[in-house]
């Protein structure tokens, strides 16, 4: 009785692709940690002490930034 | 269930239209995003943010969801399957990730558009908003990777796909 052929294994391109994805994800996480740590539209909301400028006297406070990321 | 050749062609045409259209729509979006990132003119910023929201909400998101749906139909309705080949599985995972990031990003773009639509928002406030370039350019790179995977279809079966293939061979050659 012939033996059942065994699984040939994961192709090399999948392994290389996986390594690239891991490196990219680590780089993004590192950049987020090195940066201000904020990742969202909230970082664009005016802060009174930013650059020594007063907070703009506009309706920005009326616009609550949504949760989530931004680029 | 394997689709008939006629239905398969129709599904493929729909999938190609949505997928390539998605990339094209993002290219148009990036042009506005670059304007939002570089312009100092309040009128340009206001226009760019409003147009970005319209393109994202009414063109990019529907195309992304349609691309995901037609891709699922193509996989399940053809011999490729959804979990049999690495290129299909990776394409599916990347499409899901890009779509989720897009849906989250659409909220941010909506916030920018709300700010731009508000006549009381000053030019300084608009300039402080910035752009979504990192996400839009990053998303385009991922979409191009998915496109390349779908065109080249690199060899390689998953363990599940290989087992299924062996089973089918056993049935066809008893």
XYZ file of N, CA, C and O in Angstrom, chain A residues 4-11 13-14 17 21 39-46 53 56-60 62-71, chain B residues 86-87 90 94 104-105 107-108 111-112 114-115 118 120-122 125 128-135 145 149 154-159 162-163 166:
288
model
N 0.570 7.818 1.973
C -0.114 9.056 1.572
C 0.945 10.140 1.435
O 1.812 10.296 2.292
N 0.919 10.912 0.318
C 1.918 11.981 0.178
C 1.736 13.032 1.273
O 0.600 13.319 1.678
N 2.849 13.550 1.749
C 2.751 14.531 2.839
C 2.636 15.946 2.289
O 3.015 16.222 1.147
N 2.146 16.832 3.135
C 1.953 18.241 2.753
C 3.307 18.853 2.381
O 4.270 18.749 3.150
N 3.387 19.496 1.200
C 4.686 20.017 0.750
C 5.211 21.204 1.566
O 6.366 21.592 1.414
N 4.396 21.766 2.404
C 4.852 22.872 3.254
C 4.447 24.234 2.719
O 3.982 24.364 1.594
N 4.659 25.235 3.578
C 4.303 26.602 3.194
C 5.304 27.132 2.165
O 6.513 26.994 2.372
N 4.831 27.723 1.068
C 5.756 28.242 0.055
C 6.646 29.363 0.601
O 6.254 30.067 1.536
N 7.456 32.207 -0.727
C 6.960 33.577 -0.898
C 6.001 33.965 0.231
O 5.942 35.139 0.625
N 5.275 32.974 0.779
C 4.358 33.266 1.885
C 5.163 33.623 3.139
O 4.817 34.550 3.880
N 6.607 37.066 2.627
C 5.499 38.021 2.750
C 5.155 38.236 4.228
O 4.960 39.365 4.676
N 5.322 41.701 6.379
C 4.143 42.232 7.092
C 4.492 42.494 8.566
O 4.153 43.547 9.112
N -3.245 58.808 18.037
C -3.554 58.302 16.711
C -5.026 58.480 16.473
O -5.827 57.608 16.712
N -5.362 59.660 16.034
C -6.770 59.962 15.802
C -6.937 61.425 15.510
O -6.004 62.204 15.652
N -8.118 61.787 15.058
C -8.341 63.172 14.690
C -8.248 64.121 15.868
O -8.110 65.314 15.685
N -8.298 63.575 17.073
C -8.189 64.403 18.259
C -6.893 65.188 18.302
O -6.821 66.265 18.878
N -5.837 64.631 17.631
C -4.552 65.323 17.644
C -4.618 66.628 16.867
O -3.738 67.466 16.954
N -5.684 66.807 16.073
C -5.831 68.030 15.296
C -6.707 69.054 15.990
O -6.834 70.156 15.505
N -7.325 68.637 17.079
C -8.151 69.594 17.807
C -7.234 70.645 18.410
O -6.125 70.346 18.832
N -7.647 71.884 18.418
C -6.763 72.939 18.912
C -6.504 72.796 20.406
O -7.381 72.416 21.166
N 0.161 79.713 20.874
C -0.973 80.423 20.310
C -2.230 80.145 21.124
O -2.387 79.063 21.678
N -8.133 78.749 18.841
C -8.971 79.517 17.915
C -10.372 79.705 18.477
O -10.929 78.808 19.088
N -10.889 80.862 18.237
C -12.207 81.160 18.793
C -13.274 80.804 17.776
O -14.074 81.628 17.382
N -13.236 79.577 17.311
C -14.213 79.156 16.313
C -15.094 78.076 16.900
O -15.013 77.753 18.070
N -15.883 77.496 16.045
C -16.809 76.467 16.491
C -16.190 75.092 16.589
O -16.897 74.102 16.526
N -14.867 75.000 16.702
C -14.244 73.675 16.723
C -14.708 72.838 17.885
O -14.770 71.621 17.806
N -17.524 72.606 18.932
C -18.816 71.998 18.621
C -18.676 70.683 17.862
O -19.603 69.905 17.775
N -17.483 70.474 17.284
C -17.270 69.277 16.473
C -16.467 68.269 17.262
O -15.261 68.381 17.368
N -17.139 67.324 17.815
C -16.412 66.299 18.567
C -15.745 65.351 17.595
O -16.421 64.740 16.774
N -14.400 65.244 17.645
C -13.738 64.331 16.717
C -14.134 62.902 16.973
O -14.264 62.490 18.134
N -14.359 62.140 15.936
C -14.756 60.745 16.131
C -13.613 59.905 16.634
O -12.456 60.265 16.486
N -13.962 58.779 17.202
C -12.938 57.814 17.604
C -12.336 57.226 16.358
O -12.980 57.071 15.343
N -11.102 56.858 16.427
C -10.524 56.153 15.284
C -9.269 56.805 14.790
O -8.823 57.823 15.298
N -8.696 56.172 13.773
C -7.404 56.602 13.281
C -7.518 57.636 12.175
O -8.566 57.868 11.609
N -6.411 58.257 11.920
C -6.305 59.176 10.806
C -4.859 59.179 10.350
O -3.975 58.742 11.055
N -4.641 59.588 9.153
C -3.291 59.605 8.629
C -2.841 61.001 8.445
O -2.146 61.396 7.636
N -2.957 30.172 -0.869
C -2.449 31.273 -0.060
C -2.759 32.637 -0.667
O -3.085 33.577 0.045
N -2.666 32.735 -2.018
C -2.875 34.059 -2.618
C -4.317 34.523 -2.407
O -4.555 35.732 -2.227
N -4.620 35.416 1.511
C -3.932 36.667 1.848
C -4.670 37.859 1.242
O -4.833 38.898 1.889
N -6.118 40.896 3.507
C -5.697 42.280 3.245
C -6.902 43.151 2.882
O -7.003 44.301 3.332
N -13.114 53.163 9.370
C -12.727 53.997 10.521
C -12.288 55.376 10.028
O -12.658 56.410 10.593
N -11.507 55.388 8.958
C -10.970 56.639 8.411
C -12.083 57.538 7.872
O -11.956 58.762 7.907
N -14.823 58.134 9.195
C -15.311 58.972 10.304
C -14.438 60.218 10.449
O -14.937 61.319 10.655
N -13.124 60.020 10.344
C -12.197 61.147 10.432
C -12.442 62.130 9.288
O -12.483 63.347 9.503
N -15.393 64.154 9.899
C -15.101 65.223 10.872
C -14.454 66.414 10.169
O -14.826 67.572 10.401
N -13.494 66.125 9.285
C -12.835 67.192 8.519
C -13.869 67.955 7.678
O -13.832 69.178 7.600
N -17.102 68.203 8.181
C -17.978 68.991 9.055
C -17.316 70.321 9.398
O -17.956 71.376 9.406
N -16.013 70.242 9.705
C -15.260 71.461 10.016
C -15.240 72.404 8.817
O -15.409 73.607 8.954
N -18.508 74.207 8.093
C -18.906 75.207 9.084
C -18.287 76.564 8.712
O -17.066 76.715 8.727
N -17.994 79.170 10.295
C -17.274 79.848 11.381
C -15.857 79.295 11.582
O -15.082 79.842 12.343
N -15.535 78.178 10.888
C -14.190 77.605 11.014
C -13.191 78.509 10.290
O -13.357 78.803 9.111
N -12.170 78.917 11.005
C -11.193 79.844 10.414
C -10.178 79.102 9.556
O -10.068 77.869 9.605
N -7.773 77.081 11.653
C -8.340 75.797 12.093
C -8.274 74.766 10.972
O -7.955 73.601 11.199
N -4.849 73.476 10.487
C -4.424 72.609 11.595
C -4.936 71.175 11.435
O -4.433 70.255 12.075
N -5.944 70.996 10.578
C -6.534 69.652 10.435
C -5.563 68.653 9.803
O -5.517 67.494 10.183
N -4.821 69.105 8.796
C -3.875 68.197 8.130
C -4.554 67.347 7.069
O -5.534 67.770 6.464
N -4.033 66.165 6.863
C -4.536 65.311 5.783
C -4.643 63.867 6.266
O -4.330 63.558 7.412
N -5.056 63.009 5.348
C -5.118 61.575 5.666
C -4.145 60.803 4.761
O -4.363 59.639 4.453
N -3.081 61.493 4.338
C -2.168 60.922 3.331
C -1.548 59.582 3.730
O -1.410 58.694 2.892
N -1.152 59.452 4.998
C -0.500 58.202 5.419
C -1.427 57.017 5.158
O -1.016 55.987 4.606
N -2.696 57.190 5.533
C -3.649 56.098 5.334
C -3.991 55.893 3.860
O -4.112 54.757 3.399
N -0.726 45.542 -3.851
C -0.238 44.193 -3.492
C -1.331 43.166 -3.785
O -1.071 42.101 -4.366
N -1.211 40.031 -6.425
C -1.512 38.652 -6.022
C -2.585 38.046 -6.933
O -2.502 36.885 -7.328
N 0.370 33.479 -7.291
C 1.528 32.638 -6.960
C 1.102 31.285 -6.384
O 0.116 31.193 -5.641
N 1.870 30.250 -6.753
C 1.532 28.888 -6.332
C 1.622 28.742 -4.827
O 2.357 29.463 -4.169
N 0.937 27.732 -4.341
C 1.022 27.428 -2.920
C -0.338 27.182 -2.323
O -1.190 28.078 -2.307
N -0.552 25.937 -1.868
C -1.835 25.601 -1.247
C -1.695 25.608 0.266
O -0.632 25.264 0.800
N -2.774 25.967 0.904
C -2.805 25.869 2.359
C -2.917 24.389 2.732
O -3.232 23.543 1.876
N -2.688 24.078 3.997
C -2.818 22.681 4.436
C -4.246 22.166 4.178
O -4.445 21.045 3.739
N -4.721 21.587 0.431
C -3.991 20.394 0.011
C -4.754 19.126 0.407
O -4.879 18.189 -0.372
N -5.294 19.139 1.632
C -6.072 17.973 2.107
C -7.306 17.764 1.237
O -7.635 16.657 0.848
N -6.328 16.277 -2.093
C -6.025 14.843 -1.983
C -7.317 14.022 -1.912
O -7.435 12.974 -2.532
